[in-house]
Amino acid sequence: MSFETDWQMISERSGDAIFFEKVMKAAKMEARLDGITLESAQELGLASHISAMIRRGREREELKIEDKELFDEVSMESLYLAARICEMVPGIHEDEKYLLSTHFEIAKLN
């Protein structure tokens, strides 16, 4: 599959392709402003996560992290960036930021 085909599938899975594109655009812009460059595979991983977040928000499905200490090595910058993106998606649990932050933290290692 191509990047574009994968992107289209991920976008459609969100249930709201227009909103998905808006959130992804903001996430990529915020990451760039924080000096984070996403490789293609990382961008698709982030897109898949954001698509699932949008779906979870719409369906009021809670994603709770039982052991937040697992994320102790994630920088405050990545966590704050993830929190800013999560604020865009209504209906998601606040713990979503922990999982989302790992996408940015890994990309920082590029």
PDB file of C-alpha atoms in Angstrom:
ATOM      1  CA  MET A   1       0.000   0.000   0.000  1.00  0.00           C
ATOM      2  CA  SER A   2       1.023   3.579  -0.489  1.00  0.00           C
ATOM      3  CA  PHE A   3       1.174   6.350   2.074  1.00  0.00           C
ATOM      4  CA  GLU A   4      -1.852   8.009   0.452  1.00  0.00           C
ATOM      5  CA  THR A   5      -3.904   4.801   0.500  1.00  0.00           C
ATOM      6  CA  ASP A   6      -3.046   4.150   4.142  1.00  0.00           C
ATOM      7  CA  TRP A   7      -3.822   7.788   5.000  1.00  0.00           C
ATOM      8  CA  GLN A   8      -7.234   7.557   3.312  1.00  0.00           C
ATOM      9  CA  MET A   9      -8.106   4.353   5.194  1.00  0.00           C
ATOM     10  CA  ILE A  10      -7.055   5.865   8.518  1.00  0.00           C
ATOM     11  CA  SER A  11      -9.000   9.044   7.799  1.00  0.00           C
ATOM     12  CA  GLU A  12     -12.175   7.122   6.960  1.00  0.00           C
ATOM     13  CA  ARG A  13     -11.890   5.002  10.127  1.00  0.00           C
ATOM     14  CA  SER A  14     -12.145   8.158  12.243  1.00  0.00           C
ATOM     15  CA  GLY A  15     -15.768   8.561  11.142  1.00  0.00           C
ATOM     16  CA  ASP A  16     -15.165  12.270  10.455  1.00  0.00           C
ATOM     17  CA  ALA A  17     -12.532  12.755   7.769  1.00  0.00           C
ATOM     18  CA  ILE A  18     -12.795  16.551   7.787  1.00  0.00           C
ATOM     19  CA  PHE A  19     -12.252  16.791  11.535  1.00  0.00           C
ATOM     20  CA  PHE A  20      -9.474  14.204  11.311  1.00  0.00           C
ATOM     21  CA  GLU A  21      -7.646  16.317   8.726  1.00  0.00           C
ATOM     22  CA  LYS A  22      -8.039  19.412  10.926  1.00  0.00           C
ATOM     23  CA  VAL A  23      -6.605  17.690  14.001  1.00  0.00           C
ATOM     24  CA  MET A  24      -3.762  16.104  12.027  1.00  0.00           C
ATOM     25  CA  LYS A  25      -2.837  19.423  10.453  1.00  0.00           C
ATOM     26  CA  ALA A  26      -2.709  21.014  13.910  1.00  0.00           C
ATOM     27  CA  ALA A  27      -0.702  18.095  15.342  1.00  0.00           C
ATOM     28  CA  LYS A  28       1.900  18.272  12.568  1.00  0.00           C
ATOM     29  CA  MET A  29       2.141  22.051  12.855  1.00  0.00           C
ATOM     30  CA  GLU A  30       2.507  21.929  16.654  1.00  0.00           C
ATOM     31  CA  ALA A  31       5.150  19.206  16.345  1.00  0.00           C
ATOM     32  CA  ARG A  32       7.116  21.293  13.827  1.00  0.00           C
ATOM     33  CA  LEU A  33       6.909  24.328  16.121  1.00  0.00           C
ATOM     34  CA  ASP A  34       8.391  22.151  18.876  1.00  0.00           C
ATOM     35  CA  GLY A  35      11.200  21.060  16.532  1.00  0.00           C
ATOM     36  CA  ILE A  36       9.823  17.568  15.975  1.00  0.00           C
ATOM     37  CA  THR A  37      10.018  16.018  12.519  1.00  0.00           C
ATOM     38  CA  LEU A  38       7.802  13.037  11.797  1.00  0.00           C
ATOM     39  CA  GLU A  39       9.007  10.424   9.331  1.00  0.00           C
ATOM     40  CA  SER A  40       6.334   8.914   7.063  1.00  0.00           C
ATOM     41  CA  ALA A  41       5.830   5.817   9.221  1.00  0.00           C
ATOM     42  CA  GLN A  42       5.647   7.976  12.361  1.00  0.00           C
ATOM     43  CA  GLU A  43       3.128  10.268  10.701  1.00  0.00           C
ATOM     44  CA  LEU A  44       0.934   7.281   9.828  1.00  0.00           C
ATOM     45  CA  GLY A  45       1.214   5.979  13.398  1.00  0.00           C
ATOM     46  CA  LEU A  46       0.191   9.365  14.753  1.00  0.00           C
ATOM     47  CA  ALA A  47      -2.646   9.536  12.235  1.00  0.00           C
ATOM     48  CA  SER A  48      -3.896   6.111  13.273  1.00  0.00           C
ATOM     49  CA  HIS A  49      -3.871   7.138  16.926  1.00  0.00           C
ATOM     50  CA  ILE A  50      -5.675  10.423  16.266  1.00  0.00           C
ATOM     51  CA  SER A  51      -8.247   8.635  14.109  1.00  0.00           C
ATOM     52  CA  ALA A  52      -8.922   6.221  16.978  1.00  0.00           C
ATOM     53  CA  MET A  53      -9.091   9.132  19.448  1.00  0.00           C
ATOM     54  CA  ILE A  54     -11.770  10.800  17.343  1.00  0.00           C
ATOM     55  CA  ARG A  55     -13.743   7.562  17.215  1.00  0.00           C
ATOM     56  CA  ARG A  56     -13.369   7.013  20.971  1.00  0.00           C
ATOM     57  CA  GLY A  57     -14.512  10.562  21.648  1.00  0.00           C
ATOM     58  CA  ARG A  58     -17.576  10.178  19.471  1.00  0.00           C
ATOM     59  CA  GLU A  59     -18.480   6.841  21.047  1.00  0.00           C
ATOM     60  CA  ARG A  60     -17.594   8.034  24.583  1.00  0.00           C
ATOM     61  CA  GLU A  61     -15.196   5.114  24.958  1.00  0.00           C
ATOM     62  CA  GLU A  62     -12.804   5.774  27.821  1.00  0.00           C
ATOM     63  CA  LEU A  63      -9.151   4.908  27.559  1.00  0.00           C
ATOM     64  CA  LYS A  64      -7.710   4.934  31.068  1.00  0.00           C
ATOM     65  CA  ILE A  65      -4.080   4.417  31.964  1.00  0.00           C
ATOM     66  CA  GLU A  66      -3.776   2.444  35.185  1.00  0.00           C
ATOM     67  CA  ASP A  67      -0.038   2.938  35.680  1.00  0.00           C
ATOM     68  CA  LYS A  68       1.050   6.415  34.611  1.00  0.00           C
ATOM     69  CA  GLU A  69       4.549   5.682  35.892  1.00  0.00           C
ATOM     70  CA  LEU A  70       5.073   3.796  32.632  1.00  0.00           C
ATOM     71  CA  PHE A  71       5.334   7.232  31.018  1.00  0.00           C
ATOM     72  CA  ASP A  72       7.916   8.696  33.426  1.00  0.00           C
ATOM     73  CA  GLU A  73      10.542   8.805  30.680  1.00  0.00           C
ATOM     74  CA  VAL A  74       8.343  10.843  28.338  1.00  0.00           C
ATOM     75  CA  SER A  75       9.418  14.474  28.401  1.00  0.00           C
ATOM     76  CA  MET A  76       7.122  17.175  29.708  1.00  0.00           C
ATOM     77  CA  GLU A  77       7.374  18.832  26.279  1.00  0.00           C
ATOM     78  CA  SER A  78       5.942  15.763  24.524  1.00  0.00           C
ATOM     79  CA  LEU A  79       3.279  15.374  27.185  1.00  0.00           C
ATOM     80  CA  TYR A  80       2.285  19.027  26.898  1.00  0.00           C
ATOM     81  CA  LEU A  81       2.173  18.804  23.093  1.00  0.00           C
ATOM     82  CA  ALA A  82      -0.058  15.726  23.327  1.00  0.00           C
ATOM     83  CA  ALA A  83      -2.330  17.480  25.838  1.00  0.00           C
ATOM     84  CA  ARG A  84      -2.774  20.420  23.425  1.00  0.00           C
ATOM     85  CA  ILE A  85      -3.816  18.044  20.650  1.00  0.00           C
ATOM     86  CA  CYS A  86      -6.129  16.072  22.951  1.00  0.00           C
ATOM     87  CA  GLU A  87      -7.938  19.295  23.885  1.00  0.00           C
ATOM     88  CA  MET A  88      -9.127  19.486  20.271  1.00  0.00           C
ATOM     89  CA  VAL A  89     -11.001  16.180  20.474  1.00  0.00           C
ATOM     90  CA  PRO A  90     -14.185  16.294  22.551  1.00  0.00           C
ATOM     91  CA  GLY A  91     -15.248  13.349  24.673  1.00  0.00           C
ATOM     92  CA  ILE A  92     -11.882  11.657  25.202  1.00  0.00           C
ATOM     93  CA  HIS A  93     -10.457  10.746  28.592  1.00  0.00           C
ATOM     94  CA  GLU A  94      -7.613  12.946  29.846  1.00  0.00           C
ATOM     95  CA  ASP A  95      -5.307   9.892  30.003  1.00  0.00           C
ATOM     96  CA  GLU A  96      -5.256   9.774  26.198  1.00  0.00           C
ATOM     97  CA  LYS A  97      -2.435  12.333  26.315  1.00  0.00           C
ATOM     98  CA  TYR A  98      -0.053   9.763  27.768  1.00  0.00           C
ATOM     99  CA  LEU A  99      -0.308   7.405  24.831  1.00  0.00           C
ATOM    100  CA  LEU A 100      -0.314  10.233  22.309  1.00  0.00           C
ATOM    101  CA  SER A 101       2.830  11.714  23.860  1.00  0.00           C
ATOM    102  CA  THR A 102       4.839   8.617  22.959  1.00  0.00           C
ATOM    103  CA  HIS A 103       4.442   9.404  19.246  1.00  0.00           C
ATOM    104  CA  PHE A 104       6.122  12.771  19.750  1.00  0.00           C
ATOM    105  CA  GLU A 105       8.769  11.432  22.103  1.00  0.00           C
ATOM    106  CA  ILE A 106       9.828   8.750  19.646  1.00  0.00           C
ATOM    107  CA  ALA A 107       9.899  11.247  16.769  1.00  0.00           C
ATOM    108  CA  LYS A 108      12.238  13.456  18.819  1.00  0.00           C
ATOM    109  CA  LEU A 109      14.793  10.637  18.637  1.00  0.00           C
ATOM    110  CA  ASN A 110      15.092  10.998  14.842  1.00  0.00           C
TER     111      ASN A 110
END
